[in-house]
C-alpha cells in the first residue's frame, strides 16, 4: 500500500465515523480486520500512518473543525460536503501535527482525493482553504499553543 492509498483509506474511515456514527476505535478495528491485521500489531509504515492519522484527527477534531469554520467564510461545517470536510480534517491534522510530511504533498494529495470523490471545483475549494491555512500557520500554532 502506498501513501495515496493510505490517505484514501483514512478518508473512508473518517467518512464512516462521521456519516455512519461509528466510534473511531470500531471503525479502525473493522478496517484492520478486513485486511487481516490485528489493530494492536501494526508495523507497516502506511498502516501506522492510517492509524495515527485517524486517531489524531478524531482526537483533535474540535480544534480542526474550528479552523475549518474560520477559513470557510460564510460556510458552516454542516454545509460542506462530507468528502471535503473529512479531507480537510485529516489534511489539517497532517499540516499541524505530522512534521515528517511535506505540507505541499499534503495539499496536493488532498486536492487529488477531493477531485476523485467529489468534483474539480471541490478540489479547488480544498486547495484554497488549505493554502490560506498554511499562510496563517504561525498564527494558528500560537493560538493552539504549538511550537
mmCIF file of C-alpha atoms in Angstrom:
data_model
loop_
_atom_site.group_PDB
_atom_site.id
_atom_site.type_symbol
_atom_site.label_atom_id
_atom_site.label_comp_id
_atom_site.label_asym_id
_atom_site.label_seq_id
_atom_site.Cartn_x
_atom_site.Cartn_y
_atom_site.Cartn_z
ATOM 1 C CA UNK A 1 0.000 0.000 0.000
ATOM 2 C CA UNK A 2 1.353 3.426 -0.917
ATOM 3 C CA UNK A 3 0.692 6.733 0.860
ATOM 4 C CA UNK A 4 -2.021 7.802 -1.604
ATOM 5 C CA UNK A 5 -3.939 4.589 -0.927
ATOM 6 C CA UNK A 6 -3.366 5.097 2.794
ATOM 7 C CA UNK A 7 -4.917 8.570 2.566
ATOM 8 C CA UNK A 8 -7.891 7.141 0.677
ATOM 9 C CA UNK A 9 -8.375 4.659 3.483
ATOM 10 C CA UNK A 10 -8.141 7.434 6.082
ATOM 11 C CA UNK A 11 -10.878 9.276 4.181
ATOM 12 C CA UNK A 12 -13.079 6.172 4.085
ATOM 13 C CA UNK A 13 -12.617 5.506 7.795
ATOM 14 C CA UNK A 14 -13.302 9.144 8.751
ATOM 15 C CA UNK A 15 -16.351 9.101 6.486
ATOM 16 C CA UNK A 16 -17.610 6.001 8.302
ATOM 17 C CA UNK A 17 -17.075 7.719 11.657
ATOM 18 C CA UNK A 18 -18.661 10.997 10.546
ATOM 19 C CA UNK A 19 -21.577 9.767 8.457
ATOM 20 C CA UNK A 20 -22.093 6.302 9.906
ATOM 21 C CA UNK A 21 -21.700 7.394 13.509
ATOM 22 C CA UNK A 22 -19.276 4.576 14.221
ATOM 23 C CA UNK A 23 -16.784 5.121 17.073
ATOM 24 C CA UNK A 24 -13.242 5.678 15.781
ATOM 25 C CA UNK A 25 -11.859 2.635 17.576
ATOM 26 C CA UNK A 26 -14.510 0.389 15.983
ATOM 27 C CA UNK A 27 -14.026 1.862 12.507
ATOM 28 C CA UNK A 28 -10.258 1.346 12.741
ATOM 29 C CA UNK A 29 -10.632 -2.179 14.129
ATOM 30 C CA UNK A 30 -13.035 -3.061 11.293
ATOM 31 C CA UNK A 31 -10.644 -1.680 8.680
ATOM 32 C CA UNK A 32 -7.659 -3.611 10.011
ATOM 33 C CA UNK A 33 -9.736 -6.767 10.472
ATOM 34 C CA UNK A 34 -10.865 -6.525 6.829
ATOM 35 C CA UNK A 35 -7.244 -6.521 5.686
ATOM 36 C CA UNK A 36 -6.298 -9.281 8.121
ATOM 37 C CA UNK A 37 -4.201 -7.315 10.609
ATOM 38 C CA UNK A 38 -4.632 -7.000 14.365
ATOM 39 C CA UNK A 39 -5.058 -3.321 15.254
ATOM 40 C CA UNK A 40 -2.562 -3.716 18.115
ATOM 41 C CA UNK A 41 0.100 -5.285 15.888
ATOM 42 C CA UNK A 42 0.532 -2.743 13.094
ATOM 43 C CA UNK A 43 4.043 -2.434 11.662
ATOM 44 C CA UNK A 44 3.775 -1.277 8.023
ATOM 45 C CA UNK A 45 4.535 2.462 7.887
ATOM 46 C CA UNK A 46 1.462 3.288 5.791
ATOM 47 C CA UNK A 47 -0.784 1.290 8.098
ATOM 48 C CA UNK A 48 0.772 3.103 11.058
ATOM 49 C CA UNK A 49 0.066 6.350 9.184
ATOM 50 C CA UNK A 50 -3.613 5.347 8.809
ATOM 51 C CA UNK A 51 -3.970 4.503 12.494
ATOM 52 C CA UNK A 52 -2.175 7.640 13.727
ATOM 53 C CA UNK A 53 -3.949 9.953 11.294
ATOM 54 C CA UNK A 54 -7.439 8.679 12.082
ATOM 55 C CA UNK A 55 -6.797 8.719 15.839
ATOM 56 C CA UNK A 56 -5.132 12.143 15.715
ATOM 57 C CA UNK A 57 -7.819 13.674 13.524
ATOM 58 C CA UNK A 58 -10.571 12.405 15.815
ATOM 59 C CA UNK A 59 -8.705 13.457 18.973
ATOM 60 C CA UNK A 60 -8.122 16.995 17.635
ATOM 61 C CA UNK A 61 -11.425 17.291 15.770
ATOM 62 C CA UNK A 62 -12.763 20.199 17.833
ATOM 63 C CA UNK A 63 -9.735 22.395 17.090
ATOM 64 C CA UNK A 64 -9.561 21.225 13.479
ATOM 65 C CA UNK A 65 -13.254 21.955 12.917
ATOM 66 C CA UNK A 66 -12.859 25.443 14.395
ATOM 67 C CA UNK A 67 -10.007 26.093 11.936
ATOM 68 C CA UNK A 68 -12.163 24.866 9.037
ATOM 69 C CA UNK A 69 -15.008 27.163 10.101
ATOM 70 C CA UNK A 70 -12.608 30.091 10.458
ATOM 71 C CA UNK A 71 -11.361 29.675 6.883
ATOM 72 C CA UNK A 72 -14.635 28.711 5.176
ATOM 73 C CA UNK A 73 -16.088 32.172 5.442
ATOM 74 C CA UNK A 74 -19.908 32.204 5.333
ATOM 75 C CA UNK A 75 -19.978 28.387 5.361
ATOM 76 C CA UNK A 76 -20.983 26.329 8.360
ATOM 77 C CA UNK A 77 -19.270 22.971 8.740
ATOM 78 C CA UNK A 78 -22.528 21.085 8.202
ATOM 79 C CA UNK A 79 -22.918 22.702 4.769
ATOM 80 C CA UNK A 80 -19.658 21.223 3.491
ATOM 81 C CA UNK A 81 -19.771 18.003 1.512
ATOM 82 C CA UNK A 82 -18.691 15.112 3.739
ATOM 83 C CA UNK A 83 -15.788 14.304 1.412
ATOM 84 C CA UNK A 84 -14.489 17.875 1.502
ATOM 85 C CA UNK A 85 -14.936 18.157 5.266
ATOM 86 C CA UNK A 86 -13.094 14.927 6.038
ATOM 87 C CA UNK A 87 -10.290 15.590 3.545
ATOM 88 C CA UNK A 88 -9.829 19.000 5.164
ATOM 89 C CA UNK A 89 -9.871 17.452 8.631
ATOM 90 C CA UNK A 90 -7.107 14.939 8.103
ATOM 91 C CA UNK A 91 -5.087 17.322 5.910
ATOM 92 C CA UNK A 92 -5.152 19.965 8.633
ATOM 93 C CA UNK A 93 -4.131 17.289 11.130
ATOM 94 C CA UNK A 94 -1.163 16.429 8.881
ATOM 95 C CA UNK A 95 -0.180 20.081 8.477
ATOM 96 C CA UNK A 96 -0.353 20.762 12.218
ATOM 97 C CA UNK A 97 0.953 17.536 13.704
ATOM 98 C CA UNK A 98 2.894 15.485 11.125
ATOM 99 C CA UNK A 99 6.176 17.333 10.656
ATOM 100 C CA UNK A 100 7.612 14.454 8.620
ATOM 101 C CA UNK A 101 5.126 15.044 5.781
ATOM 102 C CA UNK A 102 5.842 17.984 3.432
ATOM 103 C CA UNK A 103 2.970 20.472 3.511
ATOM 104 C CA UNK A 104 2.823 20.682 -0.288
ATOM 105 C CA UNK A 105 2.447 16.892 -0.511
ATOM 106 C CA UNK A 106 -0.455 17.074 1.937
ATOM 107 C CA UNK A 107 -2.172 19.786 -0.106
ATOM 108 C CA UNK A 108 -1.603 18.055 -3.451
ATOM 109 C CA UNK A 109 -2.946 14.739 -2.152
ATOM 110 C CA UNK A 110 -5.943 16.477 -0.553
ATOM 111 C CA UNK A 111 -6.833 18.148 -3.843
ATOM 112 C CA UNK A 112 -6.489 14.909 -5.819
ATOM 113 C CA UNK A 113 -8.610 12.948 -3.338
ATOM 114 C CA UNK A 114 -11.284 15.628 -3.344
ATOM 115 C CA UNK A 115 -11.395 15.695 -7.140
ATOM 116 C CA UNK A 116 -11.610 11.892 -7.225
ATOM 117 C CA UNK A 117 -14.504 11.634 -4.760
ATOM 118 C CA UNK A 118 -16.222 14.954 -5.448
ATOM 119 C CA UNK A 119 -15.563 17.450 -8.258
ATOM 120 C CA UNK A 120 -12.826 19.549 -9.843
ATOM 121 C CA UNK A 121 -14.410 22.632 -8.247
ATOM 122 C CA UNK A 122 -14.374 20.988 -4.828
ATOM 123 C CA UNK A 123 -10.664 20.292 -5.342
ATOM 124 C CA UNK A 124 -10.074 23.993 -5.985
ATOM 125 C CA UNK A 125 -12.067 24.848 -2.853
ATOM 126 C CA UNK A 126 -9.969 22.485 -0.689
ATOM 127 C CA UNK A 127 -6.765 23.839 -2.266
ATOM 128 C CA UNK A 128 -7.793 27.410 -1.459
ATOM 129 C CA UNK A 129 -8.715 26.641 2.148
ATOM 130 C CA UNK A 130 -5.523 24.687 2.851
ATOM 131 C CA UNK A 131 -3.432 27.358 1.119
ATOM 132 C CA UNK A 132 -4.898 30.065 3.364
ATOM 133 C CA UNK A 133 -4.364 27.938 6.457
ATOM 134 C CA UNK A 134 -0.695 27.450 5.546
ATOM 135 C CA UNK A 135 -0.280 31.226 5.070
ATOM 136 C CA UNK A 136 -1.520 31.744 8.637
ATOM 137 C CA UNK A 137 0.103 28.681 10.184
ATOM 138 C CA UNK A 138 2.222 30.649 12.662
ATOM 139 C CA UNK A 139 -0.874 32.414 13.980
ATOM 140 C CA UNK A 140 -2.783 29.131 14.236
ATOM 141 C CA UNK A 141 0.095 27.402 16.033
ATOM 142 C CA UNK A 142 0.343 30.264 18.548
ATOM 143 C CA UNK A 143 -3.380 30.103 19.202
ATOM 144 C CA UNK A 144 -3.162 26.331 19.728
ATOM 145 C CA UNK A 145 -0.028 26.854 21.860
ATOM 146 C CA UNK A 146 2.110 24.777 19.496
ATOM 147 C CA UNK A 147 5.794 25.468 18.736
#
